[in-house]
PDB file of C-alpha atoms in Angstrom:
ATOM      1  CA  UNK A  25      92.064 102.374 111.585  1.00 47.00           C
ATOM      2  CA  UNK A  26      94.876 104.037 113.463  1.00 48.00           C
ATOM      3  CA  UNK A  27      98.116 105.124 111.591  1.00 48.00           C
ATOM      4  CA  UNK A  28     100.199 102.838 113.866  1.00 52.00           C
ATOM      5  CA  UNK A  29      97.869  99.749 113.295  1.00 55.00           C
ATOM      6  CA  UNK A  30      98.263 100.473 109.293  1.00 52.00           C
ATOM      7  CA  UNK A  31     102.189 100.600 109.771  1.00 55.00           C
ATOM      8  CA  UNK A  32     102.786  97.933 112.267  1.00 62.00           C
ATOM      9  CA  UNK A  33     101.583  95.095 110.078  1.00 66.00           C
ATOM     10  CA  UNK A  34     103.540  91.831 110.273  1.00 78.00           C
ATOM     11  CA  UNK A  35     104.776  92.278 106.492  1.00 70.00           C
ATOM     12  CA  UNK A  36     106.298  95.739 107.102  1.00 71.00           C
ATOM     13  CA  UNK A  37     107.676  94.746 110.408  1.00 80.00           C
ATOM     14  CA  UNK A  38     109.365  91.580 109.093  1.00 84.00           C
ATOM     15  CA  UNK A  39     110.965  93.795 106.368  1.00 77.00           C
ATOM     16  CA  UNK A  40     112.262  95.967 109.280  1.00 82.00           C
ATOM     17  CA  UNK A  41     113.534  92.723 111.155  1.00 89.00           C
ATOM     18  CA  UNK A  42     115.576  91.892 108.180  1.00 86.00           C
ATOM     19  CA  UNK A  43     116.986  95.285 108.121  1.00 83.00           C
ATOM     20  CA  UNK A  44     117.956  95.082 111.725  1.00 89.00           C
ATOM     21  CA  UNK A  45     119.299  91.584 111.641  1.00 91.00           C
ATOM     22  CA  UNK A  46     121.632  92.610 108.863  1.00 86.00           C
ATOM     23  CA  UNK A  47     122.671  95.840 110.838  1.00 84.00           C
ATOM     24  CA  UNK A  48     123.351  93.755 113.987  1.00 88.00           C
ATOM     25  CA  UNK A  49     125.332  91.224 111.702  1.00 87.00           C
ATOM     26  CA  UNK A  50     123.042  88.228 112.888  1.00 89.00           C
ATOM     27  CA  UNK A  51     124.141  84.937 111.666  1.00 87.00           C
ATOM     28  CA  UNK A  52     120.924  84.592 109.362  1.00 87.00           C
ATOM     29  CA  UNK A  53     120.830  83.565 105.740  1.00 85.00           C
ATOM     30  CA  UNK A  54     118.220  82.242 103.404  1.00 85.00           C
ATOM     31  CA  UNK A  55     118.980  79.301 101.053  1.00 86.00           C
ATOM     32  CA  UNK A  56     118.790  80.639  97.225  1.00 82.00           C
ATOM     33  CA  UNK A  57     116.310  78.116  96.348  1.00 87.00           C
ATOM     34  CA  UNK A  58     113.782  78.710  99.318  1.00 88.00           C
ATOM     35  CA  UNK A  59     113.955  82.575  97.962  1.00 81.00           C
ATOM     36  CA  UNK A  60     113.156  81.523  94.385  1.00 82.00           C
ATOM     37  CA  UNK A  61     110.260  79.178  95.678  1.00 88.00           C
ATOM     38  CA  UNK A  62     108.777  82.001  97.808  1.00 86.00           C
ATOM     39  CA  UNK A  63     108.890  84.336  94.697  1.00 80.00           C
ATOM     40  CA  UNK A  64     107.125  81.743  92.613  1.00 85.00           C
ATOM     41  CA  UNK A  65     104.375  81.021  95.184  1.00 86.00           C
ATOM     42  CA  UNK A  66     103.693  84.707  95.735  1.00 82.00           C
ATOM     43  CA  UNK A  67     103.397  85.466  91.864  1.00 79.00           C
ATOM     44  CA  UNK A  68     101.080  82.496  91.320  1.00 84.00           C
ATOM     45  CA  UNK A  69      99.024  83.510  94.290  1.00 84.00           C
ATOM     46  CA  UNK A  70      98.595  87.163  93.222  1.00 74.00           C
ATOM     47  CA  UNK A  71      97.796  86.013  89.751  1.00 77.00           C
ATOM     48  CA  UNK A  72      95.048  83.493  90.948  1.00 85.00           C
ATOM     49  CA  UNK A  73      93.348  86.071  92.894  1.00 78.00           C
ATOM     50  CA  UNK A  74      93.437  88.696  90.100  1.00 72.00           C
ATOM     51  CA  UNK A  75      91.972  85.959  87.793  1.00 79.00           C
ATOM     52  CA  UNK A  76      89.178  85.203  90.211  1.00 81.00           C
ATOM     53  CA  UNK A  77      88.227  89.009  90.507  1.00 72.00           C
ATOM     54  CA  UNK A  78      88.048  89.109  86.692  1.00 73.00           C
ATOM     55  CA  UNK A  79      85.830  86.070  86.653  1.00 79.00           C
ATOM     56  CA  UNK A  80      83.362  87.469  89.088  1.00 75.00           C
ATOM     57  CA  UNK A  81      83.176  90.788  87.213  1.00 69.00           C
ATOM     58  CA  UNK A  82      80.615  91.963  84.707  1.00 68.00           C
ATOM     59  CA  UNK A  83      82.785  91.967  81.584  1.00 68.00           C
ATOM     60  CA  UNK A  84      80.898  94.592  79.836  1.00 68.00           C
ATOM     61  CA  UNK A  85      80.820  97.180  82.599  1.00 64.00           C
ATOM     62  CA  UNK A  86      84.543  96.132  83.515  1.00 78.00           C
ATOM     63  CA  UNK A  87      85.966  96.818  80.279  1.00 86.00           C
ATOM     64  CA  UNK A  88      86.647 100.624  80.858  1.00 90.00           C
ATOM     65  CA  UNK A  89      88.111  99.923  84.289  1.00 90.00           C
ATOM     66  CA  UNK A  90      90.566  97.443  82.903  1.00 88.00           C
ATOM     67  CA  UNK A  91      91.417  99.602  80.097  1.00 94.00           C
ATOM     68  CA  UNK A  92      92.144 102.431  82.515  1.00 95.00           C
ATOM     69  CA  UNK A  93      94.202 100.052  84.799  1.00 93.00           C
ATOM     70  CA  UNK A  94      96.271  99.211  81.800  1.00 93.00           C
ATOM     71  CA  UNK A  95      96.786 102.915  80.809  1.00 96.00           C
ATOM     72  CA  UNK A  96      97.841 103.815  84.602  1.00 96.00           C
ATOM     73  CA  UNK A  97     100.131 100.660  84.525  1.00 94.00           C
ATOM     74  CA  UNK A  98     102.061 101.841  81.465  1.00 95.00           C
ATOM     75  CA  UNK A  99     101.924 105.639  81.974  1.00 96.00           C
ATOM     76  CA  UNK A 100     103.002 105.754  85.579  1.00 97.00           C
ATOM     77  CA  UNK A 101     106.167 103.748  85.272  1.00 96.00           C
ATOM     78  CA  UNK A 102     107.193 105.710  82.166  1.00 97.00           C
ATOM     79  CA  UNK A 103     106.842 109.065  83.995  1.00 97.00           C
ATOM     80  CA  UNK A 104     108.746 107.727  87.074  1.00 97.00           C
ATOM     81  CA  UNK A 105     111.596 106.462  84.940  1.00 97.00           C
ATOM     82  CA  UNK A 106     112.001 109.650  83.244  1.00 97.00           C
ATOM     83  CA  UNK A 107     112.096 111.638  86.563  1.00 96.00           C
ATOM     84  CA  UNK A 108     114.674 109.175  87.847  1.00 95.00           C
ATOM     85  CA  UNK A 109     116.854 109.057  84.890  1.00 95.00           C
ATOM     86  CA  UNK A 110     116.574 112.807  83.674  1.00 94.00           C
ATOM     87  CA  UNK A 111     116.329 114.716  87.046  1.00 93.00           C
ATOM     88  CA  UNK A 112     117.913 112.202  89.430  1.00 89.00           C
ATOM     89  CA  UNK A 113     120.772 111.008  87.007  1.00 90.00           C
ATOM     90  CA  UNK A 114     120.089 107.444  88.399  1.00 91.00           C
ATOM     91  CA  UNK A 115     121.339 104.284  86.644  1.00 91.00           C
ATOM     92  CA  UNK A 116     119.022 102.831  84.170  1.00 93.00           C
ATOM     93  CA  UNK A 117     118.486  99.460  85.776  1.00 94.00           C
ATOM     94  CA  UNK A 118     117.780 101.052  89.117  1.00 93.00           C
ATOM     95  CA  UNK A 119     115.470 103.477  87.489  1.00 95.00           C
ATOM     96  CA  UNK A 120     113.683 100.621  85.625  1.00 94.00           C
ATOM     97  CA  UNK A 121     113.218  98.442  88.813  1.00 94.00           C
ATOM     98  CA  UNK A 122     111.898 101.554  90.813  1.00 95.00           C
ATOM     99  CA  UNK A 123     109.656 102.550  87.888  1.00 96.00           C
ATOM    100  CA  UNK A 124     108.024  99.024  87.813  1.00 94.00           C
ATOM    101  CA  UNK A 125     107.196  99.303  91.581  1.00 94.00           C
ATOM    102  CA  UNK A 126     105.595 102.941  91.053  1.00 96.00           C
ATOM    103  CA  UNK A 127     103.621 101.757  88.068  1.00 93.00           C
ATOM    104  CA  UNK A 128     102.109  98.748  90.071  1.00 90.00           C
ATOM    105  CA  UNK A 129      99.974  98.959  93.240  1.00 89.00           C
ATOM    106  CA  UNK A 130     100.053  98.329  96.893  1.00 84.00           C
ATOM    107  CA  UNK A 131      97.286  95.943  98.248  1.00 77.00           C
ATOM    108  CA  UNK A 132      98.083  97.032 101.683  1.00 73.00           C
ATOM    109  CA  UNK A 133      97.661 100.794 101.015  1.00 83.00           C
ATOM    110  CA  UNK A 134      94.532 100.075  98.998  1.00 85.00           C
ATOM    111  CA  UNK A 135      93.046  97.959 101.947  1.00 73.00           C
ATOM    112  CA  UNK A 136      94.001 100.931 104.290  1.00 77.00           C
ATOM    113  CA  UNK A 137      92.040 103.422 102.102  1.00 84.00           C
ATOM    114  CA  UNK A 138      88.897 100.947 101.754  1.00 81.00           C
ATOM    115  CA  UNK A 139      88.895 100.881 105.739  1.00 76.00           C
ATOM    116  CA  UNK A 140      89.293 104.572 105.783  1.00 82.00           C
ATOM    117  CA  UNK A 141      86.143 104.875 103.619  1.00 86.00           C
ATOM    118  CA  UNK A 142      84.087 102.185 105.475  1.00 80.00           C
ATOM    119  CA  UNK A 143      84.907 103.964 108.700  1.00 79.00           C
ATOM    120  CA  UNK A 144      83.319 107.084 107.469  1.00 84.00           C
ATOM    121  CA  UNK A 145      80.369 105.176 105.866  1.00 88.00           C
ATOM    122  CA  UNK A 146      81.507 106.348 102.383  1.00 89.00           C
ATOM    123  CA  UNK A 147      80.226 103.955  99.456  1.00 85.00           C
ATOM    124  CA  UNK A 148      82.504 103.060  96.594  1.00 84.00           C
ATOM    125  CA  UNK A 149      82.225 101.186  93.493  1.00 82.00           C
ATOM    126  CA  UNK A 150      83.675  97.650  93.273  1.00 76.00           C
ATOM    127  CA  UNK A 151      85.741  98.118  89.910  1.00 83.00           C
ATOM    128  CA  UNK A 152      88.767  99.661  91.716  1.00 86.00           C
ATOM    129  CA  UNK A 153      89.221  96.151  92.968  1.00 79.00           C
ATOM    130  CA  UNK A 154      89.530  94.757  89.516  1.00 81.00           C
ATOM    131  CA  UNK A 155      92.061  97.688  88.644  1.00 87.00           C
ATOM    132  CA  UNK A 156      94.209  96.543  91.567  1.00 83.00           C
ATOM    133  CA  UNK A 157      94.350  92.999  90.129  1.00 76.00           C
ATOM    134  CA  UNK A 158      95.154  94.298  86.656  1.00 80.00           C
ATOM    135  CA  UNK A 159      97.771  96.999  87.252  1.00 84.00           C
ATOM    136  CA  UNK A 160     100.357  94.624  88.317  1.00 78.00           C
ATOM    137  CA  UNK A 161     101.352  93.163  85.060  1.00 82.00           C
ATOM    138  CA  UNK A 162     101.563  96.109  82.763  1.00 88.00           C
ATOM    139  CA  UNK A 163     103.960  98.064  85.102  1.00 89.00           C
ATOM    140  CA  UNK A 164     106.192  94.832  85.397  1.00 87.00           C
ATOM    141  CA  UNK A 165     106.424  94.413  81.654  1.00 88.00           C
ATOM    142  CA  UNK A 166     107.300  98.128  81.343  1.00 91.00           C
ATOM    143  CA  UNK A 167     110.081  97.684  83.930  1.00 90.00           C
ATOM    144  CA  UNK A 168     111.389  94.721  82.106  1.00 88.00           C
ATOM    145  CA  UNK A 169     111.421  96.452  78.644  1.00 89.00           C
ATOM    146  CA  UNK A 170     113.239  99.529  80.170  1.00 91.00           C
ATOM    147  CA  UNK A 171     115.867  97.194  81.708  1.00 90.00           C
ATOM    148  CA  UNK A 172     116.171  95.182  78.480  1.00 86.00           C
ATOM    149  CA  UNK A 173     116.699  98.501  76.679  1.00 86.00           C
ATOM    150  CA  UNK A 174     119.409  99.446  79.260  1.00 85.00           C
ATOM    151  CA  UNK A 175     121.210  96.024  78.665  1.00 84.00           C
ATOM    152  CA  UNK A 176     121.074  96.513  74.706  1.00 80.00           C
ATOM    153  CA  UNK A 177     122.599 100.096  75.251  1.00 75.00           C
ATOM    154  CA  UNK A 178     125.400  98.358  77.293  1.00 73.00           C
ATOM    155  CA  UNK A 179     125.887  95.622  74.788  1.00 66.00           C
ATOM    156  CA  UNK A 180     126.027  98.106  71.858  1.00 58.00           C
ATOM    157  CA  UNK A 181     124.150  98.304  68.638  1.00 50.00           C
ATOM    158  CA  UNK A 182     125.134  94.993  67.308  1.00 48.00           C
ATOM    159  CA  UNK A 183     123.159  93.323  70.326  1.00 46.00           C
ATOM    160  CA  UNK A 184     119.905  95.256  70.127  1.00 47.00           C
ATOM    161  CA  UNK A 185     118.225  92.916  67.822  1.00 47.00           C
ATOM    162  CA  UNK A 186     114.736  93.504  66.765  1.00 49.00           C
ATOM    163  CA  UNK A 187     114.256  96.624  68.635  1.00 54.00           C
ATOM    164  CA  UNK A 188     111.118  97.453  70.671  1.00 54.00           C
ATOM    165  CA  UNK A 189     109.163  94.440  69.311  1.00 61.00           C
ATOM    166  CA  UNK A 190     112.065  92.135  70.316  1.00 56.00           C
ATOM    167  CA  UNK A 191     112.188  93.743  73.881  1.00 55.00           C
ATOM    168  CA  UNK A 192     108.563  93.260  74.423  1.00 58.00           C
ATOM    169  CA  UNK A 193     108.571  89.632  73.116  1.00 62.00           C
ATOM    170  CA  UNK A 194     111.431  89.080  75.538  1.00 58.00           C
ATOM    171  CA  UNK A 195     109.521  90.805  78.484  1.00 57.00           C
ATOM    172  CA  UNK A 196     106.407  88.758  77.816  1.00 62.00           C
ATOM    173  CA  UNK A 197     108.286  85.549  77.896  1.00 67.00           C
ATOM    174  CA  UNK A 198     109.996  86.136  81.181  1.00 65.00           C
ATOM    175  CA  UNK A 199     109.260  83.701  83.967  1.00 71.00           C
ATOM    176  CA  UNK A 200     107.606  86.281  86.247  1.00 67.00           C
ATOM    177  CA  UNK A 201     105.363  87.518  83.612  1.00 69.00           C
ATOM    178  CA  UNK A 202     104.334  83.952  82.500  1.00 78.00           C
ATOM    179  CA  UNK A 203     103.645  82.977  85.839  1.00 81.00           C
ATOM    180  CA  UNK A 204     101.485  86.315  86.659  1.00 74.00           C
ATOM    181  CA  UNK A 205      99.585  86.054  83.344  1.00 78.00           C
ATOM    182  CA  UNK A 206      99.281  82.315  83.380  1.00 86.00           C
ATOM    183  CA  UNK A 207      97.854  82.151  86.892  1.00 87.00           C
ATOM    184  CA  UNK A 208      95.526  85.017  86.213  1.00 81.00           C
ATOM    185  CA  UNK A 209      94.000  83.092  83.181  1.00 86.00           C
ATOM    186  CA  UNK A 210      93.628  79.969  85.229  1.00 92.00           C
ATOM    187  CA  UNK A 211      91.834  81.952  88.193  1.00 87.00           C
ATOM    188  CA  UNK A 212      89.809  83.620  85.436  1.00 84.00           C
ATOM    189  CA  UNK A 213      88.675  80.214  83.609  1.00 89.00           C
ATOM    190  CA  UNK A 214      88.804  77.528  86.146  1.00 90.00           C
ATOM    191  CA  UNK A 215      85.544  76.168  87.426  1.00 90.00           C
ATOM    192  CA  UNK A 216      84.668  77.949  90.696  1.00 88.00           C
ATOM    193  CA  UNK A 217      84.447  74.732  92.692  1.00 90.00           C
ATOM    194  CA  UNK A 218      87.700  73.572  91.486  1.00 91.00           C
ATOM    195  CA  UNK A 219      89.348  76.963  92.124  1.00 90.00           C
ATOM    196  CA  UNK A 220      87.989  76.873  95.720  1.00 90.00           C
ATOM    197  CA  UNK A 221      89.761  73.527  96.389  1.00 91.00           C
ATOM    198  CA  UNK A 222      92.933  75.207  95.509  1.00 90.00           C
ATOM    199  CA  UNK A 223      92.601  78.605  96.816  1.00 90.00           C
ATOM    200  CA  UNK A 224      93.119  77.826 100.626  1.00 90.00           C
ATOM    201  CA  UNK A 225      96.839  76.977  99.731  1.00 90.00           C
ATOM    202  CA  UNK A 226      97.187  80.495  98.352  1.00 84.00           C
ATOM    203  CA  UNK A 227      94.991  82.365 101.148  1.00 80.00           C
ATOM    204  CA  UNK A 228      96.002  80.551 104.370  1.00 85.00           C
ATOM    205  CA  UNK A 229      99.749  80.782 104.252  1.00 86.00           C
ATOM    206  CA  UNK A 230     100.095  83.729 101.777  1.00 82.00           C
ATOM    207  CA  UNK A 231     100.769  86.415 104.287  1.00 80.00           C
ATOM    208  CA  UNK A 232     103.171  84.079 106.144  1.00 86.00           C
ATOM    209  CA  UNK A 233     105.290  83.538 102.954  1.00 86.00           C
ATOM    210  CA  UNK A 234     105.102  87.072 102.294  1.00 81.00           C
ATOM    211  CA  UNK A 235     106.645  87.891 105.758  1.00 84.00           C
ATOM    212  CA  UNK A 236     109.457  85.350 104.960  1.00 87.00           C
ATOM    213  CA  UNK A 237     110.135  86.949 101.737  1.00 81.00           C
ATOM    214  CA  UNK A 238     110.126  90.459 102.881  1.00 78.00           C
ATOM    215  CA  UNK A 239     112.569  89.296 105.982  1.00 86.00           C
ATOM    216  CA  UNK A 240     115.159  88.241 103.277  1.00 83.00           C
ATOM    217  CA  UNK A 241     114.461  91.254 101.275  1.00 73.00           C
ATOM    218  CA  UNK A 242     115.140  93.558 104.297  1.00 78.00           C
ATOM    219  CA  UNK A 243     118.532  91.845 104.752  1.00 83.00           C
ATOM    220  CA  UNK A 244     119.408  92.223 101.230  1.00 74.00           C
ATOM    221  CA  UNK A 245     118.388  95.978 101.246  1.00 69.00           C
ATOM    222  CA  UNK A 246     120.375  96.490 104.314  1.00 76.00           C
ATOM    223  CA  UNK A 247     123.493  95.146 102.719  1.00 73.00           C
ATOM    224  CA  UNK A 248     123.369  97.947 100.081  1.00 64.00           C
ATOM    225  CA  UNK A 249     121.728 100.775 102.200  1.00 63.00           C
ATOM    226  CA  UNK A 250     124.961 102.714 101.923  1.00 65.00           C
ATOM    227  CA  UNK A 251     124.187 103.330  98.140  1.00 62.00           C
ATOM    228  CA  UNK A 252     120.724 104.591  99.122  1.00 63.00           C
ATOM    229  CA  UNK A 253     122.327 107.121 101.334  1.00 68.00           C
ATOM    230  CA  UNK A 254     124.339 108.722  98.564  1.00 66.00           C
ATOM    231  CA  UNK A 255     121.195 109.546  96.726  1.00 62.00           C
ATOM    232  CA  UNK A 256     118.928 109.765  99.712  1.00 71.00           C
ATOM    233  CA  UNK A 257     117.761 113.292  99.485  1.00 84.00           C
ATOM    234  CA  UNK A 258     116.582 112.869  95.864  1.00 88.00           C
ATOM    235  CA  UNK A 259     115.060 109.491  96.424  1.00 88.00           C
ATOM    236  CA  UNK A 260     113.273 110.716  99.549  1.00 87.00           C
ATOM    237  CA  UNK A 261     111.714 113.485  97.637  1.00 93.00           C
ATOM    238  CA  UNK A 262     110.815 111.130  94.844  1.00 95.00           C
ATOM    239  CA  UNK A 263     109.184 108.727  97.394  1.00 92.00           C
ATOM    240  CA  UNK A 264     106.740 111.589  98.190  1.00 94.00           C
ATOM    241  CA  UNK A 265     106.379 113.616  94.995  1.00 96.00           C
ATOM    242  CA  UNK A 266     105.754 110.337  92.784  1.00 97.00           C
ATOM    243  CA  UNK A 267     102.689 109.346  94.859  1.00 97.00           C
ATOM    244  CA  UNK A 268     101.302 112.811  94.556  1.00 97.00           C
ATOM    245  CA  UNK A 269     101.679 112.705  90.567  1.00 98.00           C
ATOM    246  CA  UNK A 270     100.265 109.125  90.601  1.00 97.00           C
ATOM    247  CA  UNK A 271      97.264 110.368  92.692  1.00 97.00           C
ATOM    248  CA  UNK A 272      96.608 113.313  90.354  1.00 97.00           C
ATOM    249  CA  UNK A 273      96.501 110.832  87.382  1.00 97.00           C
ATOM    250  CA  UNK A 274      94.237 108.501  89.407  1.00 97.00           C
ATOM    251  CA  UNK A 275      91.956 111.303  90.341  1.00 97.00           C
ATOM    252  CA  UNK A 276      91.598 112.382  86.715  1.00 97.00           C
ATOM    253  CA  UNK A 277      90.994 108.812  85.681  1.00 96.00           C
ATOM    254  CA  UNK A 278      88.611 108.013  88.475  1.00 95.00           C
ATOM    255  CA  UNK A 279      86.420 111.015  87.988  1.00 95.00           C
ATOM    256  CA  UNK A 280      86.652 112.132  84.433  1.00 95.00           C
ATOM    257  CA  UNK A 281      87.077 108.997  82.529  1.00 94.00           C
ATOM    258  CA  UNK A 282      85.352 106.388  84.672  1.00 91.00           C
ATOM    259  CA  UNK A 283      82.804 108.756  86.281  1.00 91.00           C
ATOM    260  CA  UNK A 284      83.057 107.255  89.693  1.00 92.00           C
ATOM    261  CA  UNK A 285      81.839 108.924  92.874  1.00 93.00           C
ATOM    262  CA  UNK A 286      83.831 110.353  95.758  1.00 95.00           C
ATOM    263  CA  UNK A 287      84.545 106.923  97.164  1.00 93.00           C
ATOM    264  CA  UNK A 288      85.662 105.142  93.944  1.00 92.00           C
ATOM    265  CA  UNK A 289      87.692 108.075  92.618  1.00 96.00           C
ATOM    266  CA  UNK A 290      89.547 108.034  96.026  1.00 96.00           C
ATOM    267  CA  UNK A 291      90.284 104.415  95.617  1.00 94.00           C
ATOM    268  CA  UNK A 292      91.735 104.962  91.926  1.00 96.00           C
ATOM    269  CA  UNK A 293      93.851 107.729  93.285  1.00 97.00           C
ATOM    270  CA  UNK A 294      95.191 105.366  95.813  1.00 96.00           C
ATOM    271  CA  UNK A 295      95.961 102.889  93.048  1.00 96.00           C
ATOM    272  CA  UNK A 296      97.915 105.500  91.248  1.00 97.00           C
ATOM    273  CA  UNK A 297      99.768 106.780  94.236  1.00 97.00           C
ATOM    274  CA  UNK A 298     100.758 103.554  95.914  1.00 94.00           C
ATOM    275  CA  UNK A 299     103.851 101.525  95.136  1.00 93.00           C
ATOM    276  CA  UNK A 300     104.082  97.687  95.165  1.00 88.00           C
ATOM    277  CA  UNK A 301     105.940  95.838  97.713  1.00 79.00           C
ATOM    278  CA  UNK A 302     104.307  92.426  97.305  1.00 75.00           C
ATOM    279  CA  UNK A 303     103.990  91.506  93.490  1.00 75.00           C
ATOM    280  CA  UNK A 304     106.813  93.619  91.953  1.00 85.00           C
ATOM    281  CA  UNK A 305     109.840  92.752  94.285  1.00 84.00           C
ATOM    282  CA  UNK A 306     109.871  89.085  93.480  1.00 81.00           C
ATOM    283  CA  UNK A 307     109.457  89.813  89.641  1.00 81.00           C
ATOM    284  CA  UNK A 308     112.099  92.518  89.665  1.00 87.00           C
ATOM    285  CA  UNK A 309     114.532  90.184  91.882  1.00 83.00           C
ATOM    286  CA  UNK A 310     114.317  87.540  89.221  1.00 80.00           C
ATOM    287  CA  UNK A 311     114.290  89.918  86.163  1.00 82.00           C
ATOM    288  CA  UNK A 312     116.553  92.785  86.968  1.00 88.00           C
ATOM    289  CA  UNK A 313     119.187  91.439  89.078  1.00 87.00           C
ATOM    290  CA  UNK A 314     121.392  94.537  88.224  1.00 89.00           C
ATOM    291  CA  UNK A 315     119.055  96.694  90.250  1.00 90.00           C
ATOM    292  CA  UNK A 316     119.945  97.692  93.770  1.00 87.00           C
ATOM    293  CA  UNK A 317     117.005  96.331  96.339  1.00 85.00           C
ATOM    294  CA  UNK A 318     117.860  99.112  98.875  1.00 81.00           C
ATOM    295  CA  UNK A 319     116.575 101.747  96.376  1.00 87.00           C
ATOM    296  CA  UNK A 320     113.002 100.168  95.374  1.00 88.00           C
ATOM    297  CA  UNK A 321     112.400  98.493  98.781  1.00 82.00           C
ATOM    298  CA  UNK A 322     113.254 101.352 100.976  1.00 82.00           C
ATOM    299  CA  UNK A 323     111.422 103.842  98.802  1.00 87.00           C
ATOM    300  CA  UNK A 324     108.255 101.680  98.518  1.00 86.00           C
ATOM    301  CA  UNK A 325     108.026 100.358 102.226  1.00 79.00           C
ATOM    302  CA  UNK A 326     109.998 102.843 104.138  1.00 78.00           C
ATOM    303  CA  UNK A 327     108.667 106.294 102.322  1.00 83.00           C
ATOM    304  CA  UNK A 328     105.846 105.908  99.981  1.00 87.00           C
ATOM    305  CA  UNK A 329     103.715 103.509 102.043  1.00 83.00           C
ATOM    306  CA  UNK A 330     103.835 105.392 105.384  1.00 81.00           C
ATOM    307  CA  UNK A 331     103.260 108.691 103.425  1.00 85.00           C
ATOM    308  CA  UNK A 332     100.303 107.439 101.738  1.00 86.00           C
ATOM    309  CA  UNK A 333      98.724 105.920 105.047  1.00 80.00           C
ATOM    310  CA  UNK A 334      99.345 108.933 107.159  1.00 78.00           C
ATOM    311  CA  UNK A 335      98.926 111.803 104.760  1.00 87.00           C
ATOM    312  CA  UNK A 336      97.934 110.663 101.293  1.00 91.00           C
ATOM    313  CA  UNK A 337      94.532 108.853 101.805  1.00 89.00           C
ATOM    314  CA  UNK A 338      93.086 111.685 103.600  1.00 89.00           C
ATOM    315  CA  UNK A 339      94.369 114.189 100.997  1.00 94.00           C
ATOM    316  CA  UNK A 340      93.226 112.135  98.132  1.00 96.00           C
ATOM    317  CA  UNK A 341      89.759 111.841  99.662  1.00 94.00           C
ATOM    318  CA  UNK A 342      89.657 115.606 100.204  1.00 94.00           C
ATOM    319  CA  UNK A 343      90.410 116.250  96.401  1.00 96.00           C
ATOM    320  CA  UNK A 344      88.078 113.620  95.332  1.00 96.00           C
ATOM    321  CA  UNK A 345      85.261 115.376  97.357  1.00 94.00           C
ATOM    322  CA  UNK A 346      86.130 118.751  95.729  1.00 95.00           C
ATOM    323  CA  UNK A 347      85.976 117.378  92.262  1.00 95.00           C
ATOM    324  CA  UNK A 348      82.655 115.739  92.867  1.00 89.00           C
ATOM    325  CA  UNK A 349      81.213 119.120  94.498  1.00 80.00           C
TER     326      UNK A 349
END
């Protein structure tokens, strides 16, 4: 797989089209109800696929991989949030939204890494696929909790309610989390034949719906691109440094905790290094409307994704080889 074939995917190009349409002041607008419908469709589709992966896994041997995915999904957004707020002096809503993206994963980057390994005949364990399905939700929950904490700080001590327990409860009840967890549970428990009858709706047109959604997000991001420019140097550095931090965590988890071989450890490193541009944007858009889309979308799609595809995947594979030596 060449660098250009990885970057010139329809989803990424539709995001660029949205940016270009806004830059050229094209007369193009999305109905708000359509954007919400696309968000719901994408979240349900991702949840069903994740549940199907869990249903097909050997539960006993998958427990450690699921636990590791949860640990990464919680730890990485907290690390990202701390860097953004303490070093970057970024607003807490924007930091929470970005942190959720970097605690989650990019299926596109994962597929590029799998193709990289397959092209070199390098075997890898199947459990990173389960981790891919699991890591979405913990990161989104952490992002929502951080955002709720920011709202409580703005509202004052009298509005903070029951503290952390209340924030976790509120995040768990949010529509995007209910859709993800509920559809994942359905995918895991549904009879295989019954699920197979439904899945074409979430497979055949999924990428098309994603392209439309990213087109609209590209337009929204472009409208607020000037704000990205004011913090560009720091965010650009963050978009490269944070994947390296996540990859280091993934290498440690894959090699020392899970005991994977070179291929499996590489994929866990990629999971730690990648930033979501599919599952998290609709959830963040619904749950943290105060956040600036130009920050989290430009970072995940414009900086981290190409960095991982061009530089990161070969680097993570080389480091995994050295760990296994």
